[in-house]
């Protein structure tokens, strides 16, 4: 079954894709494609529809990719980072970091998210975290001294 991630990947280049083409590429019916496109809009992304051409995310979208992020890091920092978690949606990257520590996790861990549903800013204020528009990141690190 097609996932939201697969639908986003199919539309990520900003080019039009017909419902039929999307359905064939994802192995689902056009009805299932329509339901997935509703989820794309629910994320707050602009979805453009043009008769005879199909659907697109205007301007495309570049989602976080763990391999690309790690490949772009200098070797020393890549060695120090034991694990990088890439999430599409999380309540809060800071809460995820806290859970990592509570599970016995150690430093050298970071997570990035496309969206936070319950992020908090300074003084506990709610943090607006729209999907795919910013970098939401928390890290667990150990320091000497």
Short mmCIF file of N, CA and C in Angstrom, two decimals:
data_model
loop_
_atom_site.label_atom_id
_atom_site.label_comp_id
_atom_site.label_asym_id
_atom_site.label_seq_id
_atom_site.Cartn_x
_atom_site.Cartn_y
_atom_site.Cartn_z
N UNK A 1 0.84 -1.19 0.00
CA UNK A 1 0.00 0.00 0.00
C UNK A 1 0.88 1.25 0.00
N UNK A 2 0.46 2.23 -0.73
CA UNK A 2 1.21 3.48 -0.81
C UNK A 2 1.17 4.21 0.52
N UNK A 3 2.27 4.86 0.82
CA UNK A 3 2.34 5.64 2.05
C UNK A 3 2.36 7.12 1.70
N UNK A 4 2.11 7.93 2.68
CA UNK A 4 2.16 9.38 2.49
C UNK A 4 3.55 9.78 2.01
N UNK A 5 4.59 9.14 2.54
CA UNK A 5 5.96 9.45 2.13
C UNK A 5 6.16 9.18 0.64
N UNK A 6 5.59 8.10 0.13
CA UNK A 6 5.71 7.77 -1.29
C UNK A 6 4.99 8.79 -2.15
N UNK A 7 3.84 9.25 -1.69
CA UNK A 7 3.08 10.25 -2.43
C UNK A 7 3.86 11.56 -2.46
N UNK A 8 4.40 11.96 -1.32
CA UNK A 8 5.20 13.18 -1.26
C UNK A 8 6.43 13.07 -2.17
N UNK A 9 7.07 11.91 -2.16
CA UNK A 9 8.24 11.71 -3.02
C UNK A 9 7.86 11.82 -4.49
N UNK A 10 6.69 11.28 -4.86
CA UNK A 10 6.24 11.32 -6.25
C UNK A 10 5.95 12.75 -6.70
N UNK A 11 5.54 13.61 -5.77
CA UNK A 11 5.19 14.99 -6.11
C UNK A 11 6.31 15.99 -5.76
N UNK A 12 7.41 15.51 -5.23
CA UNK A 12 8.44 16.39 -4.68
C UNK A 12 9.12 17.29 -5.71
N UNK A 13 9.12 16.90 -6.97
CA UNK A 13 9.82 17.71 -7.98
C UNK A 13 9.01 18.90 -8.49
N UNK A 14 7.75 19.01 -8.05
CA UNK A 14 6.93 20.14 -8.46
C UNK A 14 6.28 20.00 -9.82
N UNK A 15 6.50 18.87 -10.48
CA UNK A 15 5.90 18.63 -11.80
C UNK A 15 4.51 18.01 -11.64
N UNK A 16 3.67 18.21 -12.64
CA UNK A 16 2.32 17.64 -12.62
C UNK A 16 2.37 16.13 -12.79
N UNK A 17 1.53 15.45 -12.03
CA UNK A 17 1.34 14.00 -12.16
C UNK A 17 -0.16 13.75 -12.18
N UNK A 18 -0.62 12.97 -13.15
CA UNK A 18 -2.05 12.66 -13.20
C UNK A 18 -2.37 11.65 -12.11
N UNK A 19 -3.64 11.60 -11.73
CA UNK A 19 -4.09 10.62 -10.74
C UNK A 19 -3.81 9.21 -11.21
N UNK A 20 -3.99 8.97 -12.51
CA UNK A 20 -3.73 7.64 -13.06
C UNK A 20 -2.26 7.28 -12.97
N UNK A 21 -1.39 8.23 -13.34
CA UNK A 21 0.06 7.99 -13.27
C UNK A 21 0.49 7.73 -11.83
N UNK A 22 -0.02 8.54 -10.89
CA UNK A 22 0.31 8.33 -9.48
C UNK A 22 -0.17 6.97 -9.01
N UNK A 23 -1.39 6.61 -9.39
CA UNK A 23 -1.93 5.31 -8.99
C UNK A 23 -1.08 4.16 -9.49
N UNK A 24 -0.66 4.23 -10.76
CA UNK A 24 0.18 3.16 -11.32
C UNK A 24 1.53 3.10 -10.61
N UNK A 25 2.14 4.26 -10.39
CA UNK A 25 3.46 4.30 -9.75
C UNK A 25 3.41 3.78 -8.31
N UNK A 26 2.29 4.03 -7.63
CA UNK A 26 2.17 3.66 -6.23
C UNK A 26 1.45 2.33 -6.02
N UNK A 27 0.87 1.79 -7.10
CA UNK A 27 0.18 0.51 -7.00
C UNK A 27 -1.15 0.59 -6.26
N UNK A 28 -1.86 1.73 -6.45
CA UNK A 28 -3.15 1.92 -5.79
C UNK A 28 -4.15 2.47 -6.79
N UNK A 29 -5.42 2.45 -6.40
CA UNK A 29 -6.48 2.98 -7.26
C UNK A 29 -6.45 4.50 -7.27
N UNK A 30 -7.16 5.10 -8.22
CA UNK A 30 -7.26 6.57 -8.26
C UNK A 30 -7.99 7.10 -7.03
N UNK A 31 -8.93 6.31 -6.50
CA UNK A 31 -9.62 6.71 -5.28
C UNK A 31 -8.64 6.79 -4.12
N UNK A 32 -7.76 5.80 -4.02
CA UNK A 32 -6.74 5.81 -2.96
C UNK A 32 -5.79 6.98 -3.16
N UNK A 33 -5.45 7.29 -4.40
CA UNK A 33 -4.60 8.45 -4.69
C UNK A 33 -5.29 9.71 -4.17
N UNK A 34 -6.57 9.86 -4.45
CA UNK A 34 -7.30 11.05 -4.01
C UNK A 34 -7.24 11.17 -2.48
N UNK A 35 -7.40 10.05 -1.78
CA UNK A 35 -7.34 10.07 -0.31
C UNK A 35 -5.95 10.51 0.17
N UNK A 36 -4.92 10.01 -0.48
CA UNK A 36 -3.55 10.41 -0.12
C UNK A 36 -3.33 11.90 -0.40
N UNK A 37 -3.89 12.39 -1.48
CA UNK A 37 -3.74 13.81 -1.80
C UNK A 37 -4.44 14.67 -0.76
N UNK A 38 -5.53 14.17 -0.18
CA UNK A 38 -6.19 14.89 0.91
C UNK A 38 -5.25 15.00 2.10
N UNK A 39 -4.50 13.92 2.38
CA UNK A 39 -3.54 13.94 3.49
C UNK A 39 -2.43 14.95 3.23
N UNK A 40 -2.00 15.07 1.98
CA UNK A 40 -0.99 16.06 1.62
C UNK A 40 -1.50 17.45 1.97
N UNK A 41 -2.74 17.73 1.61
CA UNK A 41 -3.33 19.04 1.93
C UNK A 41 -3.50 19.21 3.44
N UNK A 42 -3.82 18.13 4.14
CA UNK A 42 -3.98 18.19 5.60
C UNK A 42 -2.67 18.60 6.28
N UNK A 43 -1.54 18.33 5.64
CA UNK A 43 -0.25 18.74 6.18
C UNK A 43 -0.02 20.24 6.04
N UNK A 44 -0.90 20.90 5.30
CA UNK A 44 -0.74 22.33 5.08
C UNK A 44 0.04 22.67 3.82
N UNK A 45 0.34 21.65 3.02
CA UNK A 45 1.05 21.89 1.77
C UNK A 45 0.06 22.33 0.69
N UNK A 46 0.50 23.21 -0.18
CA UNK A 46 -0.33 23.64 -1.30
C UNK A 46 -0.30 22.55 -2.36
N UNK A 47 -1.47 22.11 -2.75
CA UNK A 47 -1.60 21.11 -3.81
C UNK A 47 -2.39 21.75 -4.93
N UNK A 48 -1.76 21.84 -6.08
CA UNK A 48 -2.40 22.47 -7.24
C UNK A 48 -2.95 21.38 -8.15
N UNK A 49 -4.15 21.61 -8.66
CA UNK A 49 -4.77 20.65 -9.58
C UNK A 49 -5.09 21.38 -10.87
N UNK A 50 -4.71 20.78 -11.99
CA UNK A 50 -4.99 21.38 -13.29
C UNK A 50 -5.56 20.30 -14.20
N UNK A 51 -6.75 20.57 -14.70
CA UNK A 51 -7.43 19.60 -15.57
C UNK A 51 -6.54 19.25 -16.76
N UNK A 52 -6.42 17.95 -17.02
CA UNK A 52 -5.62 17.46 -18.13
C UNK A 52 -4.15 17.26 -17.79
N UNK A 53 -3.69 17.84 -16.68
CA UNK A 53 -2.29 17.68 -16.27
C UNK A 53 -2.15 16.88 -14.98
N UNK A 54 -3.03 17.12 -14.03
CA UNK A 54 -2.98 16.38 -12.78
C UNK A 54 -2.69 17.26 -11.59
N UNK A 55 -1.86 16.75 -10.69
CA UNK A 55 -1.60 17.39 -9.41
C UNK A 55 -0.11 17.71 -9.28
N UNK A 56 0.17 18.76 -8.47
CA UNK A 56 1.56 19.06 -8.18
C UNK A 56 1.64 19.89 -6.90
N UNK A 57 2.81 19.87 -6.30
CA UNK A 57 3.12 20.77 -5.20
C UNK A 57 3.93 21.88 -5.85
N UNK A 58 3.36 23.08 -5.99
CA UNK A 58 4.07 24.17 -6.68
C UNK A 58 5.45 24.43 -6.07
N UNK A 59 6.45 24.44 -6.91
CA UNK A 59 7.81 24.66 -6.43
C UNK A 59 8.46 23.40 -5.88
N UNK A 60 7.69 22.35 -5.74
CA UNK A 60 8.22 21.10 -5.20
C UNK A 60 8.49 21.19 -3.71
N UNK A 61 9.05 20.14 -3.19
CA UNK A 61 9.39 20.09 -1.77
C UNK A 61 10.60 19.18 -1.61
N UNK A 62 11.56 19.63 -0.81
CA UNK A 62 12.74 18.82 -0.55
C UNK A 62 12.65 18.32 0.89
N UNK A 63 12.40 17.03 1.02
CA UNK A 63 12.26 16.43 2.33
C UNK A 63 13.61 16.01 2.89
N UNK A 64 13.69 15.93 4.22
CA UNK A 64 14.94 15.49 4.85
C UNK A 64 15.24 14.06 4.43
N UNK A 65 16.50 13.80 4.16
CA UNK A 65 16.95 12.47 3.77
C UNK A 65 18.19 12.15 4.59
N UNK A 66 18.08 11.13 5.43
CA UNK A 66 19.17 10.80 6.34
C UNK A 66 20.50 10.59 5.61
N UNK A 67 20.49 9.84 4.53
CA UNK A 67 21.74 9.57 3.80
C UNK A 67 22.37 10.85 3.26
N UNK A 68 21.55 11.73 2.71
CA UNK A 68 22.09 12.99 2.17
C UNK A 68 22.63 13.90 3.27
N UNK A 69 21.92 13.95 4.39
CA UNK A 69 22.39 14.78 5.51
C UNK A 69 23.73 14.27 6.00
N UNK A 70 23.83 12.96 6.25
CA UNK A 70 25.08 12.40 6.75
C UNK A 70 26.21 12.56 5.75
N UNK A 71 25.92 12.38 4.47
CA UNK A 71 26.96 12.52 3.44
C UNK A 71 27.49 13.94 3.34
N UNK A 72 26.68 14.92 3.72
CA UNK A 72 27.11 16.32 3.62
C UNK A 72 27.90 16.78 4.84
N UNK A 73 27.95 15.96 5.88
CA UNK A 73 28.65 16.34 7.11
C UNK A 73 30.14 16.05 7.00
N UNK A 74 30.97 16.88 7.63
CA UNK A 74 32.41 16.56 7.71
C UNK A 74 32.61 15.23 8.45
N UNK A 75 33.65 14.51 8.10
CA UNK A 75 33.89 13.16 8.62
C UNK A 75 33.92 13.11 10.15
N UNK A 76 34.59 14.05 10.80
CA UNK A 76 34.68 14.03 12.26
C UNK A 76 33.31 14.13 12.91
N UNK A 77 32.48 15.05 12.45
CA UNK A 77 31.14 15.21 13.02
C UNK A 77 30.26 14.00 12.71
N UNK A 78 30.44 13.42 11.54
CA UNK A 78 29.68 12.22 11.18
C UNK A 78 30.04 11.07 12.12
N UNK A 79 31.32 10.96 12.49
CA UNK A 79 31.76 9.92 13.44
C UNK A 79 31.18 10.15 14.83
N UNK A 80 31.11 11.40 15.25
CA UNK A 80 30.62 11.73 16.59
C UNK A 80 29.11 11.54 16.71
N UNK A 81 28.42 11.63 15.61
CA UNK A 81 26.97 11.45 15.61
C UNK A 81 26.67 9.96 15.47
N UNK A 82 26.31 9.34 16.58
CA UNK A 82 26.04 7.89 16.55
C UNK A 82 24.78 7.55 15.78
N UNK A 83 23.76 8.43 15.90
CA UNK A 83 22.50 8.13 15.21
C UNK A 83 21.76 9.43 14.88
N UNK A 84 21.25 9.50 13.67
CA UNK A 84 20.41 10.61 13.24
C UNK A 84 19.05 10.05 12.89
N UNK A 85 18.05 10.50 13.58
CA UNK A 85 16.67 10.07 13.34
C UNK A 85 15.98 11.13 12.49
N UNK A 86 15.37 10.72 11.38
CA UNK A 86 14.64 11.63 10.51
C UNK A 86 13.17 11.24 10.57
N UNK A 87 12.34 12.19 11.04
CA UNK A 87 10.92 11.92 11.25
C UNK A 87 10.07 12.85 10.39
N UNK A 88 8.96 12.33 9.90
CA UNK A 88 8.03 13.18 9.16
C UNK A 88 7.19 14.01 10.12
N UNK A 89 6.80 13.39 11.22
CA UNK A 89 5.93 14.07 12.17
C UNK A 89 6.27 13.58 13.57
N UNK A 90 6.38 14.52 14.50
CA UNK A 90 6.66 14.17 15.89
C UNK A 90 5.97 15.21 16.77
N UNK A 91 5.64 14.83 17.99
CA UNK A 91 5.06 15.82 18.87
C UNK A 91 6.04 16.96 19.09
N UNK A 92 7.28 16.64 19.44
CA UNK A 92 8.31 17.63 19.68
C UNK A 92 9.66 16.94 19.57
N UNK A 93 10.60 17.52 18.86
CA UNK A 93 11.93 16.91 18.78
C UNK A 93 12.57 16.90 20.16
N UNK A 94 12.29 17.91 20.98
CA UNK A 94 12.83 17.95 22.33
C UNK A 94 12.25 16.82 23.18
N UNK A 95 10.96 16.57 23.05
CA UNK A 95 10.33 15.45 23.77
C UNK A 95 10.90 14.12 23.28
N UNK A 96 11.17 14.02 21.99
CA UNK A 96 11.77 12.80 21.43
C UNK A 96 13.17 12.59 22.00
N UNK A 97 13.93 13.66 22.15
CA UNK A 97 15.26 13.57 22.76
C UNK A 97 15.16 13.11 24.21
N UNK A 98 14.19 13.64 24.93
CA UNK A 98 13.97 13.22 26.32
C UNK A 98 13.63 11.73 26.38
N UNK A 99 12.78 11.25 25.48
CA UNK A 99 12.43 9.83 25.45
C UNK A 99 13.66 8.97 25.14
N UNK A 100 14.52 9.47 24.25
CA UNK A 100 15.75 8.76 23.92
C UNK A 100 16.59 8.55 25.19
N UNK A 101 16.73 9.58 26.00
CA UNK A 101 17.50 9.50 27.24
C UNK A 101 16.82 8.55 28.22
N UNK A 102 15.50 8.64 28.34
CA UNK A 102 14.75 7.77 29.26
C UNK A 102 14.87 6.30 28.88
N UNK A 103 15.06 6.00 27.59
CA UNK A 103 15.26 4.61 27.14
C UNK A 103 16.69 4.16 27.34
N UNK A 104 17.52 5.02 27.95
CA UNK A 104 18.92 4.66 28.18
C UNK A 104 19.85 5.10 27.06
N UNK A 105 19.35 5.91 26.14
CA UNK A 105 20.16 6.39 25.04
C UNK A 105 21.26 7.33 25.52
N UNK A 106 22.31 7.39 24.75
CA UNK A 106 23.46 8.21 25.11
C UNK A 106 23.58 9.38 24.14
N UNK A 107 24.63 10.14 24.34
CA UNK A 107 24.91 11.29 23.49
C UNK A 107 25.28 10.86 22.08
N UNK A 108 25.48 11.85 21.21
CA UNK A 108 25.77 11.54 19.82
C UNK A 108 24.51 11.16 19.06
N UNK A 109 23.38 11.66 19.51
CA UNK A 109 22.08 11.34 18.92
C UNK A 109 21.37 12.65 18.56
N UNK A 110 20.73 12.67 17.42
CA UNK A 110 19.96 13.86 17.02
C UNK A 110 18.74 13.41 16.23
N UNK A 111 17.72 14.25 16.26
CA UNK A 111 16.55 13.98 15.42
C UNK A 111 16.13 15.28 14.75
N UNK A 112 15.70 15.13 13.51
CA UNK A 112 15.12 16.23 12.75
C UNK A 112 13.73 15.79 12.34
N UNK A 113 12.84 16.76 12.19
CA UNK A 113 11.47 16.44 11.83
C UNK A 113 10.96 17.42 10.79
N UNK A 114 10.11 16.93 9.91
CA UNK A 114 9.45 17.79 8.92
C UNK A 114 8.38 18.65 9.60
N UNK A 115 7.80 18.12 10.70
CA UNK A 115 6.71 18.83 11.38
C UNK A 115 6.69 18.42 12.84
N UNK A 116 6.33 19.37 13.70
CA UNK A 116 6.09 19.10 15.11
C UNK A 116 4.63 19.43 15.40
N UNK A 117 3.96 18.53 16.10
CA UNK A 117 2.56 18.79 16.42
C UNK A 117 2.38 19.46 17.77
N UNK A 118 3.41 19.42 18.62
CA UNK A 118 3.30 20.03 19.95
C UNK A 118 4.63 20.66 20.36
N UNK A 119 5.27 21.36 19.43
CA UNK A 119 6.53 22.01 19.75
C UNK A 119 6.31 23.14 20.75
N UNK A 120 7.38 23.44 21.49
CA UNK A 120 7.31 24.53 22.46
C UNK A 120 8.48 25.47 22.23
N UNK A 121 8.20 26.75 22.36
CA UNK A 121 9.24 27.77 22.25
C UNK A 121 9.67 28.24 23.61
N UNK A 122 10.27 29.40 23.64
CA UNK A 122 10.71 29.98 24.91
C UNK A 122 9.53 30.18 25.85
N UNK A 123 9.79 29.98 27.14
CA UNK A 123 8.77 30.14 28.18
C UNK A 123 7.57 29.22 27.98
N UNK A 124 7.78 28.10 27.28
CA UNK A 124 6.72 27.11 27.08
C UNK A 124 5.66 27.50 26.08
N UNK A 125 5.90 28.57 25.33
CA UNK A 125 4.90 29.00 24.35
C UNK A 125 4.78 27.98 23.22
N UNK A 126 3.57 27.80 22.68
CA UNK A 126 3.41 26.87 21.54
C UNK A 126 4.26 27.33 20.36
N UNK A 127 4.82 26.37 19.67
CA UNK A 127 5.70 26.64 18.54
C UNK A 127 4.99 26.18 17.28
N UNK A 128 4.72 27.08 16.37
CA UNK A 128 4.06 26.73 15.11
C UNK A 128 5.09 26.03 14.23
N UNK A 129 4.77 24.83 13.80
CA UNK A 129 5.72 24.00 13.08
C UNK A 129 5.11 23.43 11.80
N UNK A 130 4.95 24.24 10.76
CA UNK A 130 4.34 23.72 9.54
C UNK A 130 5.22 22.67 8.86
N UNK A 131 4.58 21.77 8.16
CA UNK A 131 5.28 20.66 7.51
C UNK A 131 6.22 21.15 6.41
N UNK A 132 7.45 20.65 6.44
CA UNK A 132 8.39 20.84 5.34
C UNK A 132 8.87 22.26 5.10
N UNK A 133 8.72 23.15 6.07
CA UNK A 133 9.10 24.54 5.83
C UNK A 133 10.29 25.01 6.65
N UNK A 134 10.64 24.28 7.69
CA UNK A 134 11.71 24.70 8.59
C UNK A 134 12.49 23.48 9.06
N UNK A 135 13.54 23.75 9.81
CA UNK A 135 14.32 22.69 10.42
C UNK A 135 13.94 22.61 11.89
N UNK A 136 13.42 21.47 12.30
CA UNK A 136 13.10 21.21 13.70
C UNK A 136 14.09 20.15 14.15
N UNK A 137 14.98 20.50 15.07
CA UNK A 137 16.08 19.63 15.44
C UNK A 137 16.36 19.68 16.93
N UNK A 138 16.62 18.53 17.50
CA UNK A 138 17.10 18.43 18.88
C UNK A 138 18.22 17.41 18.89
N UNK A 139 19.17 17.61 19.80
CA UNK A 139 20.31 16.69 19.90
C UNK A 139 20.58 16.36 21.35
N UNK A 140 21.08 15.16 21.56
CA UNK A 140 21.56 14.72 22.86
C UNK A 140 23.07 14.59 22.71
N UNK A 141 23.78 15.32 23.55
CA UNK A 141 25.23 15.35 23.42
C UNK A 141 25.86 15.27 24.80
N UNK A 142 27.02 14.68 24.90
CA UNK A 142 27.75 14.59 26.17
C UNK A 142 28.97 15.50 26.09
N UNK A 143 29.22 16.22 27.18
CA UNK A 143 30.35 17.14 27.23
C UNK A 143 31.25 16.78 28.40
N UNK A 144 32.55 16.93 28.22
CA UNK A 144 33.51 16.75 29.30
C UNK A 144 33.59 18.04 30.10
N UNK A 145 33.78 17.88 31.43
CA UNK A 145 34.06 19.05 32.25
C UNK A 145 32.88 19.63 32.87
#
